Short mmCIF file of C-alpha atoms in Angstrom, two decimals:
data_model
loop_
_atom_site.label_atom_id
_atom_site.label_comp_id
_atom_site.label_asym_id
_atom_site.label_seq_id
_atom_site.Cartn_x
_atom_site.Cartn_y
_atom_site.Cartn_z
CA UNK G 1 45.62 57.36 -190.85
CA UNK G 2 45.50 53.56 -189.77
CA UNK G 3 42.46 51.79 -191.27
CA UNK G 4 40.62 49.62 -188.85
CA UNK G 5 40.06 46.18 -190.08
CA UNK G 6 36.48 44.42 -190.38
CA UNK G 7 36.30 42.43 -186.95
CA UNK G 8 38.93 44.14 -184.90
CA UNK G 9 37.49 45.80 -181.74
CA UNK G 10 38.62 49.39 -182.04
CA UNK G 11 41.51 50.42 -179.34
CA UNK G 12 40.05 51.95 -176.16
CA UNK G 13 41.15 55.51 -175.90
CA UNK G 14 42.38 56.21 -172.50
CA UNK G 15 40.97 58.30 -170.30
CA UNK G 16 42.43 60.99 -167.08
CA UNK G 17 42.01 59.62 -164.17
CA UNK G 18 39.91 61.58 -161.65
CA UNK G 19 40.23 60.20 -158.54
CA UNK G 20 42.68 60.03 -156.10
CA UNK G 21 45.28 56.90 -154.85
CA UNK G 22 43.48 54.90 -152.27
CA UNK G 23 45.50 55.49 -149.51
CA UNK G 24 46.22 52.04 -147.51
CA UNK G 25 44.66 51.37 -143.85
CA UNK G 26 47.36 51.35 -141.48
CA UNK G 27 47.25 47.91 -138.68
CA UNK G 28 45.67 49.07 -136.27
CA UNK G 29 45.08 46.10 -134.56
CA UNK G 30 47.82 45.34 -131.03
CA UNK G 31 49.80 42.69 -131.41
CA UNK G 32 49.21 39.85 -128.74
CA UNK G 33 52.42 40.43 -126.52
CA UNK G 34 51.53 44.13 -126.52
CA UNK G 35 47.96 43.40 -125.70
CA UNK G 36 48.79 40.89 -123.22
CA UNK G 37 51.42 43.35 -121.35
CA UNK G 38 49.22 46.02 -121.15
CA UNK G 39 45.43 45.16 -120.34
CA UNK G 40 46.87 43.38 -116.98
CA UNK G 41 49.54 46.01 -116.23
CA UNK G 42 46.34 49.22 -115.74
CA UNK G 43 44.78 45.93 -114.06
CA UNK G 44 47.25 45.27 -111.46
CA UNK G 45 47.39 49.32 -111.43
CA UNK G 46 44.06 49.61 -110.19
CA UNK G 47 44.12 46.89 -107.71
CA UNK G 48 47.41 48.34 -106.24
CA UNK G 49 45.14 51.58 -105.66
CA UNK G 50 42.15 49.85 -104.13
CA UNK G 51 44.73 47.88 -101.90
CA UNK G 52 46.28 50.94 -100.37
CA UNK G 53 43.42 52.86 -100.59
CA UNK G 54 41.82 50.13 -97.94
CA UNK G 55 44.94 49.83 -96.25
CA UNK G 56 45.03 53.28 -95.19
CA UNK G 57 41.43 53.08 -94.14
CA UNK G 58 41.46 49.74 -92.23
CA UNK G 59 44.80 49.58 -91.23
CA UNK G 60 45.17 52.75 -88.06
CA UNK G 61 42.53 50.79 -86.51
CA UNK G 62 43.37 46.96 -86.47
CA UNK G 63 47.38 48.57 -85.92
CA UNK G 64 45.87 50.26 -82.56
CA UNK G 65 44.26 47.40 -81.74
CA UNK G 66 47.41 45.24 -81.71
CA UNK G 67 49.76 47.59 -80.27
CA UNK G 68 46.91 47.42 -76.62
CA UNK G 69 48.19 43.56 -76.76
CA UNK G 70 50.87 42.55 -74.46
CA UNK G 71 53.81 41.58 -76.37
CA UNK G 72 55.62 37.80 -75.87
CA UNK G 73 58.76 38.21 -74.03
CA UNK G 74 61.58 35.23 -73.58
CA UNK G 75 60.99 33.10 -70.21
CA UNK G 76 64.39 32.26 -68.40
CA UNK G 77 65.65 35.57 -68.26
CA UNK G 78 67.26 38.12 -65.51
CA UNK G 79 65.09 41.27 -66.96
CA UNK G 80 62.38 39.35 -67.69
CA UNK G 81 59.76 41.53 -64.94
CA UNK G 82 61.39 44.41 -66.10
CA UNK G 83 60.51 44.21 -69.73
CA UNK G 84 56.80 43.06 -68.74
CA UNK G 85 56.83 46.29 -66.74
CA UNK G 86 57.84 48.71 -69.45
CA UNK G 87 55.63 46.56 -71.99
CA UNK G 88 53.05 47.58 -69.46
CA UNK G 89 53.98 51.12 -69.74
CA UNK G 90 54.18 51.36 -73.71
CA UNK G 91 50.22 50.22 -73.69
CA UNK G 92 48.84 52.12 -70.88
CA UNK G 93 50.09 55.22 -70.92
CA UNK G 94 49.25 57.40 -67.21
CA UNK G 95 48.59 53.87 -65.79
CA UNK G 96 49.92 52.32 -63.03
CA UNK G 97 51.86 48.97 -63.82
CA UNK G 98 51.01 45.73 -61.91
CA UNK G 99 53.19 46.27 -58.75
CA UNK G 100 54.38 42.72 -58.47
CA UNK G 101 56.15 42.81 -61.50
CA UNK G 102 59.38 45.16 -59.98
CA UNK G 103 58.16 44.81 -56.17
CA UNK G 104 58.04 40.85 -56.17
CA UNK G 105 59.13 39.41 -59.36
CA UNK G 106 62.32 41.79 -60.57
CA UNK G 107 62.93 41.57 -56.94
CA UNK G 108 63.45 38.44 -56.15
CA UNK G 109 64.81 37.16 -59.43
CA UNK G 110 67.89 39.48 -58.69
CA UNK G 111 68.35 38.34 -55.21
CA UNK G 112 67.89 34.87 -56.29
CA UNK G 113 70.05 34.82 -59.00
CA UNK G 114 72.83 36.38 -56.62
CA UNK G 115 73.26 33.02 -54.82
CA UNK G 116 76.02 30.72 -55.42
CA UNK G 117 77.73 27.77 -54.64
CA UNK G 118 78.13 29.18 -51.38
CA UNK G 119 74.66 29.70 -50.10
CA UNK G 120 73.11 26.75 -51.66
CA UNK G 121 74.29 23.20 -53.12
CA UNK G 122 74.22 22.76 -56.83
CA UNK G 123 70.98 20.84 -56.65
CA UNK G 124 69.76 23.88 -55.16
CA UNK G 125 70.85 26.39 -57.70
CA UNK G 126 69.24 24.31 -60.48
CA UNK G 127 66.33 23.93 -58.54
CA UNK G 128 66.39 28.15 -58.35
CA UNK G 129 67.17 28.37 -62.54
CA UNK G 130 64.12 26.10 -62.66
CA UNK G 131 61.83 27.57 -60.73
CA UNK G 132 62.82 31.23 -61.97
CA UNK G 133 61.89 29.77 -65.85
CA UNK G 134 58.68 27.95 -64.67
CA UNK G 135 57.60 31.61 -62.50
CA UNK G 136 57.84 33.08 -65.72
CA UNK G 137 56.54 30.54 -68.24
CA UNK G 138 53.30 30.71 -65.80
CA UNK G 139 52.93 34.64 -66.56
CA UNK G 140 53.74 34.28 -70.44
CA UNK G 141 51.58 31.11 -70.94
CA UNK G 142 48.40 33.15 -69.13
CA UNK G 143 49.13 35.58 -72.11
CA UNK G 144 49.52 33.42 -74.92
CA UNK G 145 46.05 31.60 -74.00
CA UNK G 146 44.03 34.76 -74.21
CA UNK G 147 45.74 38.25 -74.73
CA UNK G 148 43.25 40.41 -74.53
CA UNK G 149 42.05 38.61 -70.91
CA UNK G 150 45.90 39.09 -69.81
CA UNK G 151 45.88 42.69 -70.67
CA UNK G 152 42.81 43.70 -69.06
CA UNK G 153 44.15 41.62 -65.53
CA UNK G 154 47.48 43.33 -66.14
CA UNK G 155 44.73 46.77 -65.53
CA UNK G 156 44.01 44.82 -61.77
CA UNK G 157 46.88 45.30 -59.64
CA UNK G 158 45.82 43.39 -56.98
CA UNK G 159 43.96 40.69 -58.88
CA UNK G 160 47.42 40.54 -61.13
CA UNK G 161 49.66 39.44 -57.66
CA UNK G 162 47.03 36.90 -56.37
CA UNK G 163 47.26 35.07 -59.84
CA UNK G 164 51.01 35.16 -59.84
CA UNK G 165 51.22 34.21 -56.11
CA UNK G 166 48.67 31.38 -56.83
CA UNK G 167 51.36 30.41 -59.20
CA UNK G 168 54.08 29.78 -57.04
CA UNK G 169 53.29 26.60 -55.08
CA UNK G 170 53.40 24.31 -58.56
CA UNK G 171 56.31 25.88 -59.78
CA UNK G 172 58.55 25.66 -56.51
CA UNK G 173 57.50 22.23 -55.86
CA UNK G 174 57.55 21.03 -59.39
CA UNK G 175 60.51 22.26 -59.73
CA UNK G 176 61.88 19.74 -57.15
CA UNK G 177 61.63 21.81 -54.23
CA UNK G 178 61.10 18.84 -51.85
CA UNK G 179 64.12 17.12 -53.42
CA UNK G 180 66.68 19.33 -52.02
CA UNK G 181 68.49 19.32 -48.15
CA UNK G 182 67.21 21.11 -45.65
CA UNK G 183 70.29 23.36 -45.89
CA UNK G 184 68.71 24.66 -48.71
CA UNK G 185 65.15 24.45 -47.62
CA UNK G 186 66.50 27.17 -44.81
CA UNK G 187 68.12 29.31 -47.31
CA UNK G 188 65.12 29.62 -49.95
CA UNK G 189 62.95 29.98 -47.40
CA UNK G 190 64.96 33.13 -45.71
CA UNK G 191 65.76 34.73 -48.65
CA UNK G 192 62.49 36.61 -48.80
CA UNK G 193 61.77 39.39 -46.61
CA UNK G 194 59.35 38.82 -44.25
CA UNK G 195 56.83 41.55 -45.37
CA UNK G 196 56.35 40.17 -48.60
CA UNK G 197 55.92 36.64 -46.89
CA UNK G 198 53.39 37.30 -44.03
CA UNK G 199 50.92 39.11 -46.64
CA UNK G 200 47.56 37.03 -47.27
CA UNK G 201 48.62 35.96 -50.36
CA UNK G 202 52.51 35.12 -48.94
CA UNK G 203 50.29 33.01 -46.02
CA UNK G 204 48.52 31.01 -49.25
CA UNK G 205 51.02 30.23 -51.19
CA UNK G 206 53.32 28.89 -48.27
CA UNK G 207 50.11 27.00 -47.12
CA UNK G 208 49.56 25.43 -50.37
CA UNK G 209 53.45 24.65 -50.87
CA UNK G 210 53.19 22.58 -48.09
CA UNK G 211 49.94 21.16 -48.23
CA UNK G 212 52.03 19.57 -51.55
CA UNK G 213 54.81 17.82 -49.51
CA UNK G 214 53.89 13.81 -48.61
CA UNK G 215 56.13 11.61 -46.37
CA UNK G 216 57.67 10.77 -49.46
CA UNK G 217 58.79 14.06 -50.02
CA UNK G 218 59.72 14.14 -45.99
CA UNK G 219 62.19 11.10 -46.17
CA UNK G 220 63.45 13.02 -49.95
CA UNK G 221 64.77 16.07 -47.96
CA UNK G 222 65.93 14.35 -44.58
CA UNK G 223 68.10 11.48 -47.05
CA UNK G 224 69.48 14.73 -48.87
CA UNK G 225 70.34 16.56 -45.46
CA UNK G 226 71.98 13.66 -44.54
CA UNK G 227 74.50 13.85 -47.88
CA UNK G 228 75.40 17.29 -47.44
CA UNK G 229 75.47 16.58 -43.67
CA UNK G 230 78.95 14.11 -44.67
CA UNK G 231 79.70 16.16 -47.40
CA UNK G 232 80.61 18.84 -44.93
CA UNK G 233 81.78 16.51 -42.53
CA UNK G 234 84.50 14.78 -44.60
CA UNK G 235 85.41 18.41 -46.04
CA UNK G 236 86.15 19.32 -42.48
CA UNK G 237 87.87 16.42 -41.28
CA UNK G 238 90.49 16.55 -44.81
CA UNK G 239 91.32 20.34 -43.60
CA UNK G 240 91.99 18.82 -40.21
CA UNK G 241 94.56 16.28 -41.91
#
């Protein structure tokens, strides 16, 4: 038995414990690079969704709308009427095409381009590669300015072939039609047939072609005549000798 001095506090007896260990709080709290990767990710998620949800409900529509336009097609080309044509075709299904484009245009681009140095002089066969570009440009440039306008002309046969027959004088003569001999005056002027010539709209555009000429133009063509004139000339006296 221990004896418990005056003044000393007396030992605390211990005592069972009842409760239970605290159990620590796990972090629940994200880290910043996993908050930051996810919050925009379900973002970016739903405005993927809304963005092809509106796609697929705008989109048939303003797609139909540009497929009706007529598409550009390269000027300076061979097939050039040809491809308008089947352009045509594509946007109006069960409609008929523009008849110039394969009756007048495809027509005469393949007889033209099947001259050669033999049927006219090489002025005149850059004269024809110019004028074939500029018959075209004048189509392609009435597109560009207003599509919708161009397709619903295109829808006009007849109205179609007086605009591109009103657009013949500028580019013939432009193209330096008055610049070239009379040799090849004849042969551009034969090469179409005369039905598509002596048509009201033929009659025009040969009227206005030569309401274009000036006696500046006149003394142009006789002063080339006269050069091919001795060209020949001197090649037919060298076979003589």
């Amino acid at each position: 038995m221990k004896i418990q001095r005056p003044g000393t506090p007396a030992p605390r007896t211990p005592t069972a414990r009842t409760d239970s260990p605290v159990t620590p709080l796990k972090n629940t709290v994200r880290s910043p690079a996993t908050a930051a990767s996810s919050a925009p990710a379900r973002s970016a998620d739903a405005f993927e969704s809304s963005t092809r949800a509106t796609a697929k409900a705008v989109a048939p529509g303003r797609s139909n709308a540009a497929r009706n336009l007529p598409a550009e097609i390269p000027t300076g080309t061979k097939d050039y009427y040809r491809k308008r044509y089947d352009d045509f075709v594509r946007r109006n299904p069960g409609m008929t095409p523009p008849s110039y484009y394969l009756e007048y245009g495809q027509k005469y681009c393949d007889r033209f381009s099947s001259l050669g140095p033999k049927d006219l002089t090489p002025e005149g066969l850059a004269w024809r590669d110019r004028t074939l570009k500029a018959l075209q440009d004048a189509i392609e440039t009435k597109r560009m300015e207003d599509p919708a306008g161009f397709a619903q002309l295109e829808r006009d046969p007849e109205a179609f072939k007086k605009f591109a027959y009103d657009s013949h004088p500028d580019a013939y003569v432009q193209s330096g039609l008055y610049k070239l001999p009379a040799q090849d005056l004849m042969k551009i002027g034969t090469t179409p047939e005369l039905k598509d010539l002596f048509t009201k709209d033929g009659l025009r555009q040969i009227a206005v072609a030569l309401g274009k000429m000036d006696a500046g133009d006149m003394a142009s063509v006789a002063k080339e005549s006269a050069k091919e004139m001795w060209k020949d000339l001197k090649h037919s006296f060298s076979r003589l000798f």
